[in-house]
Amino acid sequence: MKKNIIGSALMILLTATAVHAQDNWNNQNPANNPVAQFGHSMAYIGDDKVVVFTSNYFTSGSETWVYDLSDNTWTNKSPVAQPSSRGNSAMAYVGDDKVLLYGGAGFNTSMNDTWVYDLSDNTWTLKNPASNPGSRWNHAMASFGGDQVLLFGGLSASNDTWVYDLSADTWTLKNPVTSPPFIGTQGPGLSSIGGDKVVLFGGDFFSQDTWVYDLSDNNWTLKNPSIKPPARWIG
């Protein structure tokens, strides 16, 4: 009996240790990587890869990098043409090896251009939708799946909700009855949670709100979890 108890206790300890060991950040230490930056944009692009658009207010150029988790490598893609240097733009996956980039800020200006990067042929394409969300930076974007992306908030803007449809090359202002308040629009975190929903958290030093947007009924819902992270924003 004593051996069984000791054996069971040891098994519990080993299991707990294994579970705890999985809950770690690991420095991958790739041989090459982009130079230190801030205000860059990053998005998943499928097949264990992420694309990073690196530029900021203090550089005159911009670069497009792809990280491949499977072989732990960063590759500077050096496309022939790409968006101009800027900080605090936003990017989101739009399917089929493509990501969408919108807006950003330069010296004394903010931007309202819509770009799509295609990894398969390493090209950036400037889109020309009939309307757009206007100039802004520090906004947030997230994919719904398929080729639609949600954009919310940002400086030089308000608490507006837009959806971009890649196949139609259109931006649509959604005008939901309820939206996160303006105080939550400056650098919130935004992510897909499957289906037609995205979750938003924070935005500004004073916001620790959790909101969920449902595209199917064009509605923002304020959630009230009992435990939540402190107020924060993406500067």
PDB file of C-alpha atoms in Angstrom:
ATOM      1  CA  MET A   1       0.000   0.000   0.000  1.00  0.00           C
ATOM      2  CA  LYS A   2       2.805   2.389   0.975  1.00  0.00           C
ATOM      3  CA  LYS A   3       4.582   1.726  -2.337  1.00  0.00           C
ATOM      4  CA  ASN A   4       1.350   2.390  -4.236  1.00  0.00           C
ATOM      5  CA  ILE A   5       0.860   5.723  -2.433  1.00  0.00           C
ATOM      6  CA  ILE A   6       4.453   6.765  -3.111  1.00  0.00           C
ATOM      7  CA  GLY A   7       4.133   5.668  -6.737  1.00  0.00           C
ATOM      8  CA  SER A   8       0.886   7.600  -7.173  1.00  0.00           C
ATOM      9  CA  ALA A   9       2.378  10.702  -5.541  1.00  0.00           C
ATOM     10  CA  LEU A  10       5.415  10.479  -7.819  1.00  0.00           C
ATOM     11  CA  MET A  11       3.188  10.128 -10.897  1.00  0.00           C
ATOM     12  CA  ILE A  12       1.155  13.203  -9.866  1.00  0.00           C
ATOM     13  CA  LEU A  13       4.373  15.164  -9.310  1.00  0.00           C
ATOM     14  CA  LEU A  14       5.800  14.151 -12.681  1.00  0.00           C
ATOM     15  CA  THR A  15       2.529  14.971 -14.460  1.00  0.00           C
ATOM     16  CA  ALA A  16       2.289  18.363 -12.770  1.00  0.00           C
ATOM     17  CA  THR A  17       5.923  19.073 -13.622  1.00  0.00           C
ATOM     18  CA  ALA A  18       5.340  18.141 -17.276  1.00  0.00           C
ATOM     19  CA  VAL A  19       2.269  20.372 -17.526  1.00  0.00           C
ATOM     20  CA  HIS A  20       4.111  23.241 -15.844  1.00  0.00           C
ATOM     21  CA  ALA A  21       7.085  22.786 -18.180  1.00  0.00           C
ATOM     22  CA  GLN A  22       4.820  23.360 -21.183  1.00  0.00           C
ATOM     23  CA  ASP A  23       3.768  26.749 -19.825  1.00  0.00           C
ATOM     24  CA  ASN A  24       6.944  28.561 -20.861  1.00  0.00           C
ATOM     25  CA  TRP A  25       8.260  31.161 -23.262  1.00  0.00           C
ATOM     26  CA  ASN A  26      11.319  29.866 -25.111  1.00  0.00           C
ATOM     27  CA  ASN A  27      13.936  32.067 -26.759  1.00  0.00           C
ATOM     28  CA  GLN A  28      14.308  30.464 -30.177  1.00  0.00           C
ATOM     29  CA  ASN A  29      17.651  32.204 -30.898  1.00  0.00           C
ATOM     30  CA  PRO A  30      17.468  32.103 -34.711  1.00  0.00           C
ATOM     31  CA  ALA A  31      20.750  32.739 -36.520  1.00  0.00           C
ATOM     32  CA  ASN A  32      19.347  35.857 -38.203  1.00  0.00           C
ATOM     33  CA  ASN A  33      16.514  38.236 -37.307  1.00  0.00           C
ATOM     34  CA  PRO A  34      15.172  41.745 -38.017  1.00  0.00           C
ATOM     35  CA  VAL A  35      16.946  44.621 -36.284  1.00  0.00           C
ATOM     36  CA  ALA A  36      15.392  45.973 -33.074  1.00  0.00           C
ATOM     37  CA  GLN A  37      12.235  47.931 -33.888  1.00  0.00           C
ATOM     38  CA  PHE A  38       9.119  49.385 -32.363  1.00  0.00           C
ATOM     39  CA  GLY A  39       5.765  50.146 -33.926  1.00  0.00           C
ATOM     40  CA  HIS A  40       6.147  47.230 -36.363  1.00  0.00           C
ATOM     41  CA  SER A  41       3.266  45.031 -37.543  1.00  0.00           C
ATOM     42  CA  MET A  42       3.015  41.245 -37.453  1.00  0.00           C
ATOM     43  CA  ALA A  43       0.463  38.682 -38.619  1.00  0.00           C
ATOM     44  CA  TYR A  44       0.150  34.922 -39.021  1.00  0.00           C
ATOM     45  CA  ILE A  45       0.285  33.930 -42.690  1.00  0.00           C
ATOM     46  CA  GLY A  46      -0.358  30.172 -42.462  1.00  0.00           C
ATOM     47  CA  ASP A  47       1.836  27.061 -42.442  1.00  0.00           C
ATOM     48  CA  ASP A  48       3.664  27.947 -39.176  1.00  0.00           C
ATOM     49  CA  LYS A  49       4.809  31.281 -40.595  1.00  0.00           C
ATOM     50  CA  VAL A  50       4.386  34.924 -39.582  1.00  0.00           C
ATOM     51  CA  VAL A  51       5.106  38.020 -41.647  1.00  0.00           C
ATOM     52  CA  VAL A  52       6.535  41.170 -40.076  1.00  0.00           C
ATOM     53  CA  PHE A  53       6.551  44.610 -41.659  1.00  0.00           C
ATOM     54  CA  THR A  54       9.369  46.513 -39.962  1.00  0.00           C
ATOM     55  CA  SER A  55       9.655  50.254 -40.084  1.00  0.00           C
ATOM     56  CA  ASN A  56       9.166  53.099 -37.654  1.00  0.00           C
ATOM     57  CA  TYR A  57       9.164  56.868 -37.382  1.00  0.00           C
ATOM     58  CA  PHE A  58      12.958  57.109 -37.381  1.00  0.00           C
ATOM     59  CA  THR A  59      13.839  55.013 -40.438  1.00  0.00           C
ATOM     60  CA  SER A  60      13.562  56.017 -44.069  1.00  0.00           C
ATOM     61  CA  GLY A  61      13.140  52.457 -45.334  1.00  0.00           C
ATOM     62  CA  SER A  62      10.972  49.451 -44.611  1.00  0.00           C
ATOM     63  CA  GLU A  63      11.465  45.693 -44.704  1.00  0.00           C
ATOM     64  CA  THR A  64       9.317  42.577 -44.991  1.00  0.00           C
ATOM     65  CA  TRP A  65      10.435  39.563 -42.964  1.00  0.00           C
ATOM     66  CA  VAL A  66       8.955  36.063 -42.649  1.00  0.00           C
ATOM     67  CA  TYR A  67       9.587  33.803 -39.662  1.00  0.00           C
ATOM     68  CA  ASP A  68       9.257  30.042 -40.162  1.00  0.00           C
ATOM     69  CA  LEU A  69       8.750  28.171 -36.897  1.00  0.00           C
ATOM     70  CA  SER A  70       9.441  24.751 -38.443  1.00  0.00           C
ATOM     71  CA  ASP A  71      13.080  25.591 -39.196  1.00  0.00           C
ATOM     72  CA  ASN A  72      13.470  28.582 -36.837  1.00  0.00           C
ATOM     73  CA  THR A  73      14.538  31.042 -39.524  1.00  0.00           C
ATOM     74  CA  TRP A  74      13.891  34.691 -40.300  1.00  0.00           C
ATOM     75  CA  THR A  75      14.060  35.620 -44.014  1.00  0.00           C
ATOM     76  CA  ASN A  76      14.221  39.162 -45.359  1.00  0.00           C
ATOM     77  CA  LYS A  77      11.942  38.871 -48.383  1.00  0.00           C
ATOM     78  CA  SER A  78      13.119  42.099 -50.067  1.00  0.00           C
ATOM     79  CA  PRO A  79      10.096  42.561 -52.349  1.00  0.00           C
ATOM     80  CA  VAL A  80      10.539  44.950 -55.279  1.00  0.00           C
ATOM     81  CA  ALA A  81       7.961  47.392 -53.862  1.00  0.00           C
ATOM     82  CA  GLN A  82       6.378  47.690 -50.421  1.00  0.00           C
ATOM     83  CA  PRO A  83       4.552  50.177 -48.167  1.00  0.00           C
ATOM     84  CA  SER A  84       6.468  53.301 -47.184  1.00  0.00           C
ATOM     85  CA  SER A  85       8.132  53.601 -43.781  1.00  0.00           C
ATOM     86  CA  ARG A  86       5.631  54.050 -40.939  1.00  0.00           C
ATOM     87  CA  GLY A  87       4.921  53.084 -37.350  1.00  0.00           C
ATOM     88  CA  ASN A  88       1.912  51.564 -35.614  1.00  0.00           C
ATOM     89  CA  SER A  89       0.111  50.276 -38.672  1.00  0.00           C
ATOM     90  CA  ALA A  90      -1.938  47.070 -38.316  1.00  0.00           C
ATOM     91  CA  MET A  91      -1.853  43.757 -40.165  1.00  0.00           C
ATOM     92  CA  ALA A  92      -4.148  40.741 -40.295  1.00  0.00           C
ATOM     93  CA  TYR A  93      -4.314  37.442 -42.158  1.00  0.00           C
ATOM     94  CA  VAL A  94      -6.752  37.341 -45.093  1.00  0.00           C
ATOM     95  CA  GLY A  95      -6.174  33.736 -46.164  1.00  0.00           C
ATOM     96  CA  ASP A  96      -4.387  32.085 -49.084  1.00  0.00           C
ATOM     97  CA  ASP A  97      -0.845  33.206 -48.092  1.00  0.00           C
ATOM     98  CA  LYS A  98      -1.933  36.841 -47.837  1.00  0.00           C
ATOM     99  CA  VAL A  99      -1.989  39.538 -45.147  1.00  0.00           C
ATOM    100  CA  LEU A 100      -3.654  42.937 -45.110  1.00  0.00           C
ATOM    101  CA  LEU A 101      -1.895  46.101 -43.881  1.00  0.00           C
ATOM    102  CA  TYR A 102      -3.699  49.374 -43.183  1.00  0.00           C
ATOM    103  CA  GLY A 103      -2.605  52.850 -42.173  1.00  0.00           C
ATOM    104  CA  GLY A 104       0.119  53.863 -39.761  1.00  0.00           C
ATOM    105  CA  ALA A 105       1.969  57.050 -38.829  1.00  0.00           C
ATOM    106  CA  GLY A 106       4.988  58.910 -40.143  1.00  0.00           C
ATOM    107  CA  PHE A 107       6.448  62.270 -39.153  1.00  0.00           C
ATOM    108  CA  ASN A 108       3.496  64.661 -38.649  1.00  0.00           C
ATOM    109  CA  THR A 109       1.195  62.525 -40.742  1.00  0.00           C
ATOM    110  CA  SER A 110      -1.019  59.469 -40.572  1.00  0.00           C
ATOM    111  CA  MET A 111      -1.942  57.201 -43.456  1.00  0.00           C
ATOM    112  CA  ASN A 112      -5.023  55.604 -44.965  1.00  0.00           C
ATOM    113  CA  ASP A 113      -3.597  53.199 -47.528  1.00  0.00           C
ATOM    114  CA  THR A 114      -4.643  49.556 -47.930  1.00  0.00           C
ATOM    115  CA  TRP A 115      -1.977  47.012 -48.876  1.00  0.00           C
ATOM    116  CA  VAL A 116      -2.002  43.231 -49.399  1.00  0.00           C
ATOM    117  CA  TYR A 117       1.147  41.111 -49.164  1.00  0.00           C
ATOM    118  CA  ASP A 118       1.190  37.771 -51.007  1.00  0.00           C
ATOM    119  CA  LEU A 119       3.853  35.380 -49.720  1.00  0.00           C
ATOM    120  CA  SER A 120       3.496  33.012 -52.679  1.00  0.00           C
ATOM    121  CA  ASP A 121       4.885  35.586 -55.129  1.00  0.00           C
ATOM    122  CA  ASN A 122       6.520  37.966 -52.613  1.00  0.00           C
ATOM    123  CA  THR A 123       4.571  41.033 -53.709  1.00  0.00           C
ATOM    124  CA  TRP A 124       2.881  43.964 -51.964  1.00  0.00           C
ATOM    125  CA  THR A 125      -0.169  45.299 -53.838  1.00  0.00           C
ATOM    126  CA  LEU A 126      -1.685  48.720 -53.137  1.00  0.00           C
ATOM    127  CA  LYS A 127      -5.471  48.360 -53.209  1.00  0.00           C
ATOM    128  CA  ASN A 128      -7.864  51.111 -54.237  1.00  0.00           C
ATOM    129  CA  PRO A 129     -11.187  50.653 -52.425  1.00  0.00           C
ATOM    130  CA  ALA A 130     -13.823  53.305 -53.114  1.00  0.00           C
ATOM    131  CA  SER A 131     -13.869  54.291 -49.429  1.00  0.00           C
ATOM    132  CA  ASN A 132     -11.706  53.552 -46.408  1.00  0.00           C
ATOM    133  CA  PRO A 133     -11.557  54.076 -42.621  1.00  0.00           C
ATOM    134  CA  GLY A 134      -9.527  57.276 -42.991  1.00  0.00           C
ATOM    135  CA  SER A 135      -6.076  58.141 -41.692  1.00  0.00           C
ATOM    136  CA  ARG A 136      -5.192  56.493 -38.388  1.00  0.00           C
ATOM    137  CA  TRP A 137      -2.554  54.678 -36.367  1.00  0.00           C
ATOM    138  CA  ASN A 138      -2.503  52.476 -33.249  1.00  0.00           C
ATOM    139  CA  HIS A 139      -5.671  50.804 -34.500  1.00  0.00           C
ATOM    140  CA  ALA A 140      -6.294  47.056 -34.276  1.00  0.00           C
ATOM    141  CA  MET A 141      -7.227  44.462 -36.887  1.00  0.00           C
ATOM    142  CA  ALA A 142      -8.179  40.778 -36.781  1.00  0.00           C
ATOM    143  CA  SER A 143      -9.305  38.185 -39.284  1.00  0.00           C
ATOM    144  CA  PHE A 144     -12.747  36.582 -39.367  1.00  0.00           C
ATOM    145  CA  GLY A 145     -11.432  33.793 -41.580  1.00  0.00           C
ATOM    146  CA  GLY A 146     -12.023  33.667 -45.285  1.00  0.00           C
ATOM    147  CA  ASP A 147     -10.991  37.029 -46.693  1.00  0.00           C
ATOM    148  CA  GLN A 148     -12.662  39.446 -44.250  1.00  0.00           C
ATOM    149  CA  VAL A 149     -10.908  41.557 -41.622  1.00  0.00           C
ATOM    150  CA  LEU A 150     -12.214  43.717 -38.775  1.00  0.00           C
ATOM    151  CA  LEU A 151     -10.618  47.096 -38.013  1.00  0.00           C
ATOM    152  CA  PHE A 152     -11.374  48.986 -34.813  1.00  0.00           C
ATOM    153  CA  GLY A 153     -10.328  52.332 -33.351  1.00  0.00           C
ATOM    154  CA  GLY A 154      -6.961  54.021 -33.546  1.00  0.00           C
ATOM    155  CA  LEU A 155      -5.622  57.512 -33.007  1.00  0.00           C
ATOM    156  CA  SER A 156      -6.840  60.247 -35.354  1.00  0.00           C
ATOM    157  CA  ALA A 157     -10.109  58.311 -35.370  1.00  0.00           C
ATOM    158  CA  SER A 158     -12.977  57.307 -33.109  1.00  0.00           C
ATOM    159  CA  ASN A 159     -14.497  54.076 -31.830  1.00  0.00           C
ATOM    160  CA  ASP A 160     -15.651  53.010 -35.269  1.00  0.00           C
ATOM    161  CA  THR A 161     -15.945  49.451 -36.604  1.00  0.00           C
ATOM    162  CA  TRP A 162     -14.963  48.627 -40.187  1.00  0.00           C
ATOM    163  CA  VAL A 163     -14.831  45.388 -42.197  1.00  0.00           C
ATOM    164  CA  TYR A 164     -12.609  44.871 -45.234  1.00  0.00           C
ATOM    165  CA  ASP A 165     -13.582  42.295 -47.867  1.00  0.00           C
ATOM    166  CA  LEU A 166     -10.609  41.305 -50.010  1.00  0.00           C
ATOM    167  CA  SER A 167     -12.604  39.661 -52.797  1.00  0.00           C
ATOM    168  CA  ALA A 168     -14.685  42.811 -53.301  1.00  0.00           C
ATOM    169  CA  ASP A 169     -11.903  45.248 -52.302  1.00  0.00           C
ATOM    170  CA  THR A 170     -14.333  47.151 -50.082  1.00  0.00           C
ATOM    171  CA  TRP A 171     -14.245  48.780 -46.644  1.00  0.00           C
ATOM    172  CA  THR A 172     -17.663  48.880 -44.937  1.00  0.00           C
ATOM    173  CA  LEU A 173     -18.521  50.992 -41.881  1.00  0.00           C
ATOM    174  CA  LYS A 174     -20.658  48.711 -39.699  1.00  0.00           C
ATOM    175  CA  ASN A 175     -22.274  51.193 -37.249  1.00  0.00           C
ATOM    176  CA  PRO A 176     -23.185  48.706 -34.468  1.00  0.00           C
ATOM    177  CA  VAL A 177     -25.649  50.026 -31.864  1.00  0.00           C
ATOM    178  CA  THR A 178     -23.107  49.478 -29.059  1.00  0.00           C
ATOM    179  CA  SER A 179     -19.313  49.818 -29.323  1.00  0.00           C
ATOM    180  CA  PRO A 180     -16.338  49.895 -26.969  1.00  0.00           C
ATOM    181  CA  PRO A 181     -15.882  53.460 -25.663  1.00  0.00           C
ATOM    182  CA  PHE A 182     -13.435  55.909 -27.225  1.00  0.00           C
ATOM    183  CA  ILE A 183     -11.027  55.408 -24.299  1.00  0.00           C
ATOM    184  CA  GLY A 184     -10.504  51.838 -25.500  1.00  0.00           C
ATOM    185  CA  THR A 185      -9.511  52.744 -29.052  1.00  0.00           C
ATOM    186  CA  GLN A 186      -5.824  53.631 -28.577  1.00  0.00           C
ATOM    187  CA  GLY A 187      -3.870  50.452 -29.207  1.00  0.00           C
ATOM    188  CA  PRO A 188      -6.263  47.733 -28.024  1.00  0.00           C
ATOM    189  CA  GLY A 189      -5.470  44.056 -28.475  1.00  0.00           C
ATOM    190  CA  LEU A 190      -7.724  42.317 -30.997  1.00  0.00           C
ATOM    191  CA  SER A 191      -7.805  38.661 -32.022  1.00  0.00           C
ATOM    192  CA  SER A 192      -9.994  36.146 -33.822  1.00  0.00           C
ATOM    193  CA  ILE A 193     -11.759  33.614 -31.590  1.00  0.00           C
ATOM    194  CA  GLY A 194     -13.283  31.564 -34.404  1.00  0.00           C
ATOM    195  CA  GLY A 195     -16.377  31.795 -36.501  1.00  0.00           C
ATOM    196  CA  ASP A 196     -17.512  35.372 -37.043  1.00  0.00           C
ATOM    197  CA  LYS A 197     -16.201  36.649 -33.698  1.00  0.00           C
ATOM    198  CA  VAL A 198     -13.212  38.613 -32.451  1.00  0.00           C
ATOM    199  CA  VAL A 199     -12.231  39.596 -28.908  1.00  0.00           C
ATOM    200  CA  LEU A 200     -10.865  43.009 -27.904  1.00  0.00           C
ATOM    201  CA  PHE A 201      -8.998  43.843 -24.702  1.00  0.00           C
ATOM    202  CA  GLY A 202      -7.759  47.107 -23.231  1.00  0.00           C
ATOM    203  CA  GLY A 203      -6.720  50.166 -25.182  1.00  0.00           C
ATOM    204  CA  ASP A 204      -5.287  53.121 -23.208  1.00  0.00           C
ATOM    205  CA  PHE A 205      -3.928  53.164 -19.668  1.00  0.00           C
ATOM    206  CA  PHE A 206      -7.368  53.101 -18.057  1.00  0.00           C
ATOM    207  CA  SER A 207      -9.146  50.355 -19.969  1.00  0.00           C
ATOM    208  CA  GLN A 208      -9.283  46.709 -18.969  1.00  0.00           C
ATOM    209  CA  ASP A 209     -12.539  46.006 -20.764  1.00  0.00           C
ATOM    210  CA  THR A 210     -13.163  42.760 -22.637  1.00  0.00           C
ATOM    211  CA  TRP A 211     -15.441  43.082 -25.666  1.00  0.00           C
ATOM    212  CA  VAL A 212     -16.570  40.519 -28.241  1.00  0.00           C
ATOM    213  CA  TYR A 213     -17.721  41.527 -31.717  1.00  0.00           C
ATOM    214  CA  ASP A 214     -19.990  39.205 -33.702  1.00  0.00           C
ATOM    215  CA  LEU A 215     -20.045  39.956 -37.424  1.00  0.00           C
ATOM    216  CA  SER A 216     -23.163  37.866 -38.015  1.00  0.00           C
ATOM    217  CA  ASP A 217     -25.336  40.238 -35.957  1.00  0.00           C
ATOM    218  CA  ASN A 218     -23.078  43.324 -36.061  1.00  0.00           C
ATOM    219  CA  ASN A 219     -22.915  43.565 -32.295  1.00  0.00           C
ATOM    220  CA  TRP A 220     -20.276  44.389 -29.651  1.00  0.00           C
ATOM    221  CA  THR A 221     -20.873  42.723 -26.257  1.00  0.00           C
ATOM    222  CA  LEU A 222     -19.104  43.798 -23.071  1.00  0.00           C
ATOM    223  CA  LYS A 223     -17.956  40.748 -21.112  1.00  0.00           C
ATOM    224  CA  ASN A 224     -17.347  40.775 -17.371  1.00  0.00           C
ATOM    225  CA  PRO A 225     -14.851  38.060 -16.408  1.00  0.00           C
ATOM    226  CA  SER A 226     -14.181  37.810 -12.683  1.00  0.00           C
ATOM    227  CA  ILE A 227     -10.419  37.886 -13.284  1.00  0.00           C
ATOM    228  CA  LYS A 228      -8.771  40.001 -15.993  1.00  0.00           C
ATOM    229  CA  PRO A 229      -5.392  41.538 -16.811  1.00  0.00           C
ATOM    230  CA  PRO A 230      -4.584  45.078 -15.638  1.00  0.00           C
ATOM    231  CA  ALA A 231      -5.347  47.998 -17.954  1.00  0.00           C
ATOM    232  CA  ARG A 232      -2.939  48.247 -20.875  1.00  0.00           C
ATOM    233  CA  TRP A 233      -2.483  49.390 -24.419  1.00  0.00           C
ATOM    234  CA  ILE A 234      -0.231  48.676 -27.381  1.00  0.00           C
ATOM    235  CA  GLY A 235       1.913  51.796 -27.683  1.00  0.00           C
TER     236      GLY A 235
END
